[in-house]
Short mmCIF file of C-alpha atoms in Angstrom, two decimals:
data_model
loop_
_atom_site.label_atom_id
_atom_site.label_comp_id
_atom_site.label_asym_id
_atom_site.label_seq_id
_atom_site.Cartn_x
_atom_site.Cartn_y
_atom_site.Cartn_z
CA UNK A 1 -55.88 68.94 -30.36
CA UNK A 2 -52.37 70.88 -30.14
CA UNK A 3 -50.45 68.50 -31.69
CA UNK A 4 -46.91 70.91 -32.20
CA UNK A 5 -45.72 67.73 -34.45
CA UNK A 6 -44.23 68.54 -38.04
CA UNK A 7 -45.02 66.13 -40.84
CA UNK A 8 -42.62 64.66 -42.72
CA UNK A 9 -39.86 67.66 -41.34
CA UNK A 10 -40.81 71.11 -39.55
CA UNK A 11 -42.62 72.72 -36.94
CA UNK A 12 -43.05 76.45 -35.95
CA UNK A 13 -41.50 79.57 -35.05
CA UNK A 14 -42.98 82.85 -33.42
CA UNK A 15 -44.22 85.73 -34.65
CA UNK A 16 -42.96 89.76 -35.41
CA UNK A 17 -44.29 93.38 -34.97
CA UNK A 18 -41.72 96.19 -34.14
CA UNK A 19 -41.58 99.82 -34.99
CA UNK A 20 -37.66 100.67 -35.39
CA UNK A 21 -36.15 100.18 -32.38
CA UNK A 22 -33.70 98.64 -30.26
CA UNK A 23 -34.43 96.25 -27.70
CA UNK A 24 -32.36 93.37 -26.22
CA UNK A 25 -32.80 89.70 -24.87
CA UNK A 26 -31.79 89.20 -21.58
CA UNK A 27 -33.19 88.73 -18.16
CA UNK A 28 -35.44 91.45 -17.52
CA UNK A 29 -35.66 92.56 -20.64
CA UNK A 30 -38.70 94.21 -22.71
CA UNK A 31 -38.02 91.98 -25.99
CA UNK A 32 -38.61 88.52 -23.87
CA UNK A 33 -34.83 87.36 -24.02
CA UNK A 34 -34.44 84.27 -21.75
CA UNK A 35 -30.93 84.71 -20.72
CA UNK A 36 -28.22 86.78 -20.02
CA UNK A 37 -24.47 86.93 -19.06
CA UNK A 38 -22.81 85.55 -21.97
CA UNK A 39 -20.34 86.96 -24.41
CA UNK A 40 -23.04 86.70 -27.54
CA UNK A 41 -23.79 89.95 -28.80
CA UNK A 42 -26.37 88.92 -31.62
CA UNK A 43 -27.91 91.71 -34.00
CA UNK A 44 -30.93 90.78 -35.54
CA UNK A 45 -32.27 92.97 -38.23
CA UNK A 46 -35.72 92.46 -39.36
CA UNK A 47 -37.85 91.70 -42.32
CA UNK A 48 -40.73 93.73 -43.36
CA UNK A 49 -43.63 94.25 -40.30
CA UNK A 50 -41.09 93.28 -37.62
CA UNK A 51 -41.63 91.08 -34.73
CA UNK A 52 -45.82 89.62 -34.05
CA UNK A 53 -46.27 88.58 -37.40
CA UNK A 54 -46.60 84.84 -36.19
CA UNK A 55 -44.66 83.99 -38.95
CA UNK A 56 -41.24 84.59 -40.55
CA UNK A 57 -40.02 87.15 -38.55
CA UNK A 58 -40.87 85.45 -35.37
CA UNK A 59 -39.31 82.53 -36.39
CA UNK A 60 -36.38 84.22 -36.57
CA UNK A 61 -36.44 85.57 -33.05
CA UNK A 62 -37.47 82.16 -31.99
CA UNK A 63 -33.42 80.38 -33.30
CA UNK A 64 -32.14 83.63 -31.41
CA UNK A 65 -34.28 83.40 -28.20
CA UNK A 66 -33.49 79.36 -28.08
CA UNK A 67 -29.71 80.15 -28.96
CA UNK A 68 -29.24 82.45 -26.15
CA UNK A 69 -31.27 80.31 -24.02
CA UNK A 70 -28.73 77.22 -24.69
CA UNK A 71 -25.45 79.94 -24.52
CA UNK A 72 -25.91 83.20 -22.93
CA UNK A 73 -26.11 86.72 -24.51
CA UNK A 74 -27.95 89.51 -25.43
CA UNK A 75 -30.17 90.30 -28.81
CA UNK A 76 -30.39 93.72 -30.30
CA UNK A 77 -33.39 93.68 -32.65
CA UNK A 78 -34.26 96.42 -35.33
CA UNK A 79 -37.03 96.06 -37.70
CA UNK A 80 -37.29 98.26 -41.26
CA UNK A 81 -39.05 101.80 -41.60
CA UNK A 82 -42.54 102.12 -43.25
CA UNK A 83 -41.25 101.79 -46.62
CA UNK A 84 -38.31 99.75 -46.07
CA UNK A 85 -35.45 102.22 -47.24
CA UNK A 86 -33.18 102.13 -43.93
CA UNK A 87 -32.08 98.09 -44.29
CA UNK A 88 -28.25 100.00 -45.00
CA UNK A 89 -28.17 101.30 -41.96
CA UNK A 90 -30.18 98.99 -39.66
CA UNK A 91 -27.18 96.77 -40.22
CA UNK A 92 -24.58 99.16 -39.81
CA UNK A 93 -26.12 100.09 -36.45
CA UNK A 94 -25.86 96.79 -35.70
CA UNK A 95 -22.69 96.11 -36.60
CA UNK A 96 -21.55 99.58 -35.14
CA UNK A 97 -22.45 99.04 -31.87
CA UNK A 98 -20.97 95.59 -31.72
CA UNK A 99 -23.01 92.94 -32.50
CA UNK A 100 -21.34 89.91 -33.32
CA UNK A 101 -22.75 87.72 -35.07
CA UNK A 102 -25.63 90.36 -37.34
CA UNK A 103 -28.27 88.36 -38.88
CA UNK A 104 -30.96 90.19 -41.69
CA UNK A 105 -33.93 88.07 -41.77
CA UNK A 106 -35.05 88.16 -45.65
CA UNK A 107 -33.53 88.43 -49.32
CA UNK A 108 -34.88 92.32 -49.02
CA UNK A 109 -31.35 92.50 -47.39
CA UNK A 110 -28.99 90.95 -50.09
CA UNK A 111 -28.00 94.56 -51.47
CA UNK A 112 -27.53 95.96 -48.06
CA UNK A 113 -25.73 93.35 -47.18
CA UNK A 114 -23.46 93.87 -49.85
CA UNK A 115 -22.74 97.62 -48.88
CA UNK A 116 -22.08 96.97 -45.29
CA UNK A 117 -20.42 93.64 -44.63
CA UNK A 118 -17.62 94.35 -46.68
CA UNK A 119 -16.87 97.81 -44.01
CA UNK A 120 -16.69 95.20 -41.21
CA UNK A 121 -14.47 92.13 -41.67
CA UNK A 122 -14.58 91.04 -38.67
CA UNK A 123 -18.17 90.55 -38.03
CA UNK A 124 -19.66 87.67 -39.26
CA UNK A 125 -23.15 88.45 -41.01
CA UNK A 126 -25.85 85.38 -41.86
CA UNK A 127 -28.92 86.02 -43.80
CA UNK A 128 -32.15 84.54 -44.32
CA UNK A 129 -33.16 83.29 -47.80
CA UNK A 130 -30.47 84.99 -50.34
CA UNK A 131 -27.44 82.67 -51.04
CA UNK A 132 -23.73 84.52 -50.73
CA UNK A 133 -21.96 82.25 -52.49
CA UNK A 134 -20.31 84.07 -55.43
CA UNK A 135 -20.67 87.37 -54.14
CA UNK A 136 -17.27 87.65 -52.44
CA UNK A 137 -18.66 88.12 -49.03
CA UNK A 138 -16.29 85.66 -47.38
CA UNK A 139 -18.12 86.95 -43.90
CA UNK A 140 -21.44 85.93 -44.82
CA UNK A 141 -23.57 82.93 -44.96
CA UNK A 142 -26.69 82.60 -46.53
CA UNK A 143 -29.11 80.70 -44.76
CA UNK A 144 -31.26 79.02 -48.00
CA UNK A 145 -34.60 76.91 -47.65
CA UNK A 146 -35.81 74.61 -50.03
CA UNK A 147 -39.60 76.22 -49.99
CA UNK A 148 -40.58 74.55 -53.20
CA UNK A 149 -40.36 71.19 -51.72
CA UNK A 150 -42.17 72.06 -48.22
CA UNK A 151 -44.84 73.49 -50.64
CA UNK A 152 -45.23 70.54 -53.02
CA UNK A 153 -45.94 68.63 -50.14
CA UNK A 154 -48.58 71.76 -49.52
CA UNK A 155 -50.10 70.80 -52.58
CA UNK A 156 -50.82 67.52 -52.08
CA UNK A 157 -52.40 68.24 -48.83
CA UNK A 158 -54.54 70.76 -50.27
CA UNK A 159 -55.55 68.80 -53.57
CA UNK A 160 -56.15 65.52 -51.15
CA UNK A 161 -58.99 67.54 -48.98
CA UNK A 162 -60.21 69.84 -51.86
CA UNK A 163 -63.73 69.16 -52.25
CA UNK A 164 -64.00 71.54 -55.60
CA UNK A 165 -61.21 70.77 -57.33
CA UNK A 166 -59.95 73.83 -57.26
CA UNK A 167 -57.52 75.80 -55.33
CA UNK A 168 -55.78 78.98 -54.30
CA UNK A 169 -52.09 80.14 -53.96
CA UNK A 170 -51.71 83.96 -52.66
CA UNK A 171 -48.22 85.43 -52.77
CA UNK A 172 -46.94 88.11 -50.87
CA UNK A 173 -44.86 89.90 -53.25
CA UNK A 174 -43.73 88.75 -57.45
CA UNK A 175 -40.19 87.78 -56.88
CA UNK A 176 -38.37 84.02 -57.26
CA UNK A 177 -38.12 83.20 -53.69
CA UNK A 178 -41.97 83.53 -53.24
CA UNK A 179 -42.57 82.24 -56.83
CA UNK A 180 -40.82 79.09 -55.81
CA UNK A 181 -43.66 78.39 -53.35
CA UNK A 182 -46.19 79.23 -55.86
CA UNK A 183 -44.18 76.35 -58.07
CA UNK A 184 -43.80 73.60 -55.98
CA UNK A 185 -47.75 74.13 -54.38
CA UNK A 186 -49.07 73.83 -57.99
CA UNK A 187 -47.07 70.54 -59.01
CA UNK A 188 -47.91 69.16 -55.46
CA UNK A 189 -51.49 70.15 -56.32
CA UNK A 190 -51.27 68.59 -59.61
CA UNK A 191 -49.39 65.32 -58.93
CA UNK A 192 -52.44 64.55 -56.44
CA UNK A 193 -55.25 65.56 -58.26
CA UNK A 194 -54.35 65.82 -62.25
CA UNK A 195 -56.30 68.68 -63.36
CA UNK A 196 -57.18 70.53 -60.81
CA UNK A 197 -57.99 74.02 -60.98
CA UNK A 198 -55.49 76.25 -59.22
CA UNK A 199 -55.64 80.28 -58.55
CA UNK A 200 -52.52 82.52 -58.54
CA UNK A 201 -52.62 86.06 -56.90
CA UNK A 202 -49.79 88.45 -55.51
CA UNK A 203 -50.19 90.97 -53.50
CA UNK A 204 -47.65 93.49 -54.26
CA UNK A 205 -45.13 94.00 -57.60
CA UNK A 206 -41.54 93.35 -57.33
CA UNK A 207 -40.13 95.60 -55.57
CA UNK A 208 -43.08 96.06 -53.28
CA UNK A 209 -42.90 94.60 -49.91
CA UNK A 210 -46.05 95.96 -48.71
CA UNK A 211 -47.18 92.52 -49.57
CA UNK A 212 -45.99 90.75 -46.79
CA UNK A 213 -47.96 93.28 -44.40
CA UNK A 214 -51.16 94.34 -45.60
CA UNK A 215 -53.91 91.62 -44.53
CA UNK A 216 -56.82 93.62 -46.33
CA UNK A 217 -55.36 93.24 -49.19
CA UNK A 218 -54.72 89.13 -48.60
CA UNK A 219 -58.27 88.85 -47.17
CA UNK A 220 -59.98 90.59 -50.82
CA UNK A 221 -58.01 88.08 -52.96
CA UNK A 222 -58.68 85.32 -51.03
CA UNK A 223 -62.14 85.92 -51.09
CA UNK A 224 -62.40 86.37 -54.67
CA UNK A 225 -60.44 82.66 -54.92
CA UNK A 226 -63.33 80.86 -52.57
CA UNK A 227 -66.28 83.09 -54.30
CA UNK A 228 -64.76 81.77 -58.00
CA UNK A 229 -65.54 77.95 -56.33
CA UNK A 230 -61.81 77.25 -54.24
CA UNK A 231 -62.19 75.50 -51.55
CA UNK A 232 -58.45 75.76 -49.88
CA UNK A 233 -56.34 78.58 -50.17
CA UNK A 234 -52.19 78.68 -49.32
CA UNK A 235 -50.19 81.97 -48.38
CA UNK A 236 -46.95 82.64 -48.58
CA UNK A 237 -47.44 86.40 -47.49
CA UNK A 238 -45.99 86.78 -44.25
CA UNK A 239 -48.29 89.20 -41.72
CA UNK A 240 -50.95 89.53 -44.90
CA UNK A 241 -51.94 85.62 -44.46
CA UNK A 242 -53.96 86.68 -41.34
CA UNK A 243 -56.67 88.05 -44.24
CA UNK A 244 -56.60 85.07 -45.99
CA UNK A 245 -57.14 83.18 -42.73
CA UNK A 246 -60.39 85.44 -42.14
CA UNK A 247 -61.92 84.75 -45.75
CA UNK A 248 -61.63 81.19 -45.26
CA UNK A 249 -63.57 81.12 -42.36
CA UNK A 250 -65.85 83.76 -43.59
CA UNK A 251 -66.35 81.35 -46.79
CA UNK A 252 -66.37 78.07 -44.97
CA UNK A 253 -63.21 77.23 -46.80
CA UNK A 254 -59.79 76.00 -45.15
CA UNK A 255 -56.41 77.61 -45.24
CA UNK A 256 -52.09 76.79 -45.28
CA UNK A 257 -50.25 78.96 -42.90
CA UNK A 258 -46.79 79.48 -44.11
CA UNK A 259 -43.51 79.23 -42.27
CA UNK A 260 -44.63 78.55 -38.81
CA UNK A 261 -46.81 76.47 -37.26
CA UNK A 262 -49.53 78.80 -37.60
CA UNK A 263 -52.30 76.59 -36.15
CA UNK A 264 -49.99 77.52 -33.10
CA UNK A 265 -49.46 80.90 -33.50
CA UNK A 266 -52.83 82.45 -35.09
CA UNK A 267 -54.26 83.02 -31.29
CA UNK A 268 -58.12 83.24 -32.40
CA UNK A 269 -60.16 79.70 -32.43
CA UNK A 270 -61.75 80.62 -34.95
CA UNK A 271 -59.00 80.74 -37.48
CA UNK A 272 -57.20 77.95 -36.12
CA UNK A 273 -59.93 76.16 -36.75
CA UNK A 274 -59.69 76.44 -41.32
CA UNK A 275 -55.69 75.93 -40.67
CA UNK A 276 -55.36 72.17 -42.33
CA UNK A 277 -51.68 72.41 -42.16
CA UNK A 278 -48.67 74.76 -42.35
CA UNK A 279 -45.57 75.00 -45.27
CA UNK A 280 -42.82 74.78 -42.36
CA UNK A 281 -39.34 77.02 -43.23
CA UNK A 282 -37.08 76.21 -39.88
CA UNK A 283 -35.61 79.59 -39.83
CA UNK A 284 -35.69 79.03 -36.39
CA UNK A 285 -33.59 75.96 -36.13
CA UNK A 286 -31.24 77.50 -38.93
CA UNK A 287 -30.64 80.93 -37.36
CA UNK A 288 -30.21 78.65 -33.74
CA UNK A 289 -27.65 76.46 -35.40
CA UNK A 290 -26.11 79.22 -37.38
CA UNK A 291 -25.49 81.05 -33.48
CA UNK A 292 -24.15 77.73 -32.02
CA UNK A 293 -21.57 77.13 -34.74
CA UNK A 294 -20.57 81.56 -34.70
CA UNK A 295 -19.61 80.52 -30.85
CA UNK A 296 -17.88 77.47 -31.65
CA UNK A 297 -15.83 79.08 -34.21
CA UNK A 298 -16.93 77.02 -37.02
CA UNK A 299 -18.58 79.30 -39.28
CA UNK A 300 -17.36 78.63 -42.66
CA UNK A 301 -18.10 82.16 -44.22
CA UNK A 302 -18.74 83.16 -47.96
CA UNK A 303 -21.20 79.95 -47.87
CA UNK A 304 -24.77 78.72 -48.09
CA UNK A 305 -26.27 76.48 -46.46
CA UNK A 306 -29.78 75.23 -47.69
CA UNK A 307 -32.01 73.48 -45.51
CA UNK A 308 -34.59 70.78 -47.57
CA UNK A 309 -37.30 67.64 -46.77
CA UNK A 310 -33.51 65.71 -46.38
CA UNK A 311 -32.26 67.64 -43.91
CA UNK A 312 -35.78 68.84 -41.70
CA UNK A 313 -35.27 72.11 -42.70
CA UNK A 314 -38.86 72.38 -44.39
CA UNK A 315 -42.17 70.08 -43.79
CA UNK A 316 -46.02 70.14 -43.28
CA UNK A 317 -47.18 70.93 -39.43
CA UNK A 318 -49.74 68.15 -38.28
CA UNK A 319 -51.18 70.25 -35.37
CA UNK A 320 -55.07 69.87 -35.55
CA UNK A 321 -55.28 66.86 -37.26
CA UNK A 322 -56.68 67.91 -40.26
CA UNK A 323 -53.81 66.29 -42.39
CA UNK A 324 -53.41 62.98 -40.32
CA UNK A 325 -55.67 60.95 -43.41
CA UNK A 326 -53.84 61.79 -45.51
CA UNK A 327 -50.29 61.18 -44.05
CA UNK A 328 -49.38 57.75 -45.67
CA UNK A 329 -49.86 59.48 -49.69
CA UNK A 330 -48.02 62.78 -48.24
CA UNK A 331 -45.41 60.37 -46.90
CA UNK A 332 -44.91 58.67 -50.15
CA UNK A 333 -44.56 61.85 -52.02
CA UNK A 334 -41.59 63.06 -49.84
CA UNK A 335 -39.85 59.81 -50.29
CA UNK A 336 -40.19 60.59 -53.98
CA UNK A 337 -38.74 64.11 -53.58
CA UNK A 338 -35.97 62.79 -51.00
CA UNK A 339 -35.11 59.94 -53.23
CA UNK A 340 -34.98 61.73 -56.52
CA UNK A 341 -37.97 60.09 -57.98
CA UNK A 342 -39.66 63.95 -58.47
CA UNK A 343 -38.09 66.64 -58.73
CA UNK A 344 -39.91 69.79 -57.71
CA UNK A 345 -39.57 72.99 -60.07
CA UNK A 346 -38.38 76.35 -58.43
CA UNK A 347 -40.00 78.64 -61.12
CA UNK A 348 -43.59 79.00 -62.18
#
């Protein structure tokens, strides 16, 4: 059952995997663009692992690819070396050769983004979960996403089908954004089921963004949560959730995709098939809105703009059907969070 509905607020986005390189999006073109012959000249730079990872980084491409559909243009995508020490001048290439608006997908680009907008005024840059407010960069917008509420609501799905009592949260990197997902799954958890048992692992230090690609390394903790007696493990660990997909259905356990639908995107039956539900982020519909305002010429920059359960810009994805018993107490719990009733913590 392919139900591509979003619960409560969000839905999918597409996947990344890229060496460095520059491709663009229009008709004919190798990257998949779906139009051409506009004035758009959009730069899109990358987090970690690139395009394929059926998760944040396609997401991405997907508010580009449905922008351009809707207006015209032309994409230039570049994704980060092995180690990630080239984000500087992935977006001064971009900006170099003309791109208009640039967009760095990830808060891995907040310091580079620093550096180079400033050397091009009159480019407009947008990026993907690190606010700009404050920071004097009065042609950027940061393009925020309240991930601790999407993941509350995580929570509760996962408490409300745990079996065990007892959970799993594995986190692609230490650093607040993911942290904040690790914070609102565990209250979610807890405000279902009061004393439940839930498991915290990382990947990678600060610092370290080999988290968000290294699948091994999500499959082994993951395992180790479902041997110690959890029953339902989240990730919020970009390409590395595809381990933590395997060990659930090597354990018999389920899993919660991250940022897209990933019941959608995952491509193998078999590990659609432990997907309960995915933690929604609409990067897509934030980067597409983000390009339709840039051509409009209403781009307030040296803003954020943060996209919650009010607004749609974060939810649970329905598709399978796993979740649909328990959608009236999930329901209920948003209302709280929408009306004020709970308020959902953003640290550990």
């Amino acid at each position: 059952m392919k139900a591509a509905a979003l619960l409560l607020a969000g839905s999918m986005a597409l996947a990344a995997c890229a060496s460095d390189e520059d491709s663009s999006s229009g008709s004919g073109s190798s990257s998949g663009g779906s139009a051409s012959g506009g004035d758009l000249q959009i730069g899109l730079a990358y987090d970690t692992g690139g395009r394929g990872d059926k998760s944040f980084n396609d997401s991405a491409y997907a508010g580009v690819e449905a922008a351009i559909k809707d207006l015209g243009g032309e994409v230039t995508e570049l994704t980060p070396n092995a180690d990630a020490s080239n984000r500087v001048d992935l977006l001064t290439q971009l900006a170099d050769d003309g791109n208009n608006p640039v967009i760095a997908v990830g808060f891995a680009f907040a310091d580079a983004l620093a550096e180079v907008a400033p050397q091009y005024p009159d480019t407009q840059f947008a990026v993907v979960d690190s606010p700009v407010e404050g920071t004097g960069l009065d042609n950027a917008t940061g393009l925020l996403f309240a991930a601790n509420e999407g993941s509350f609501l995580g929570g509760v799905a996962a408490a409300l089908k745990s079996e065990t009592g007892h959970v799993g949260f594995v986190g692609g990197q230490v650093s607040p954004l993911i942290q904040a997902f690790q914070a609102g799954y565990v209250a979610g958890a807890q405000a279902a089921k009061p004393g439940i048992t839930v498991d915290v692992q990382y990947i990678s230090p600060n610092g370290d963004f080999s988290g968000f690609s290294d699948p091994a390394k999500g499959k082994i903790l993951a395992q180790g949560m479902f041997q110690s007696g959890a029953d339902v493990v989240y990730h919020a660990a970009g390409g590395s959730g595809q381990g933590v997909f395997e060990a659930a259905a090597e354990a018999g356990g389920r899993a919660i995709g991250v940022d897209s639908d990933q019941y959608e995107t995952v491509g193998d039956p078999k590990l659609q098939a432990v997907i309960m539900t995915s933690v929604l982020k609409r990067v897509d519909n934030a980067i597409e809105t983000f390009v339709t305002d840039f051509s409009e010429g209403s781009v307030q920059g040296g803003t954020d703009i943060v996209n919650d359960l009010k607004s749609g810009g974060v939810g649970l994805a329905t598709s399978g059907g796993f979740i649909d018993d328990s959608k009236g107490q999930l329901d209920d719990f948003q209302k709280k969070i929408v009306d004020g009733e709970i308020e959902v913590p953003t640290t550990p």
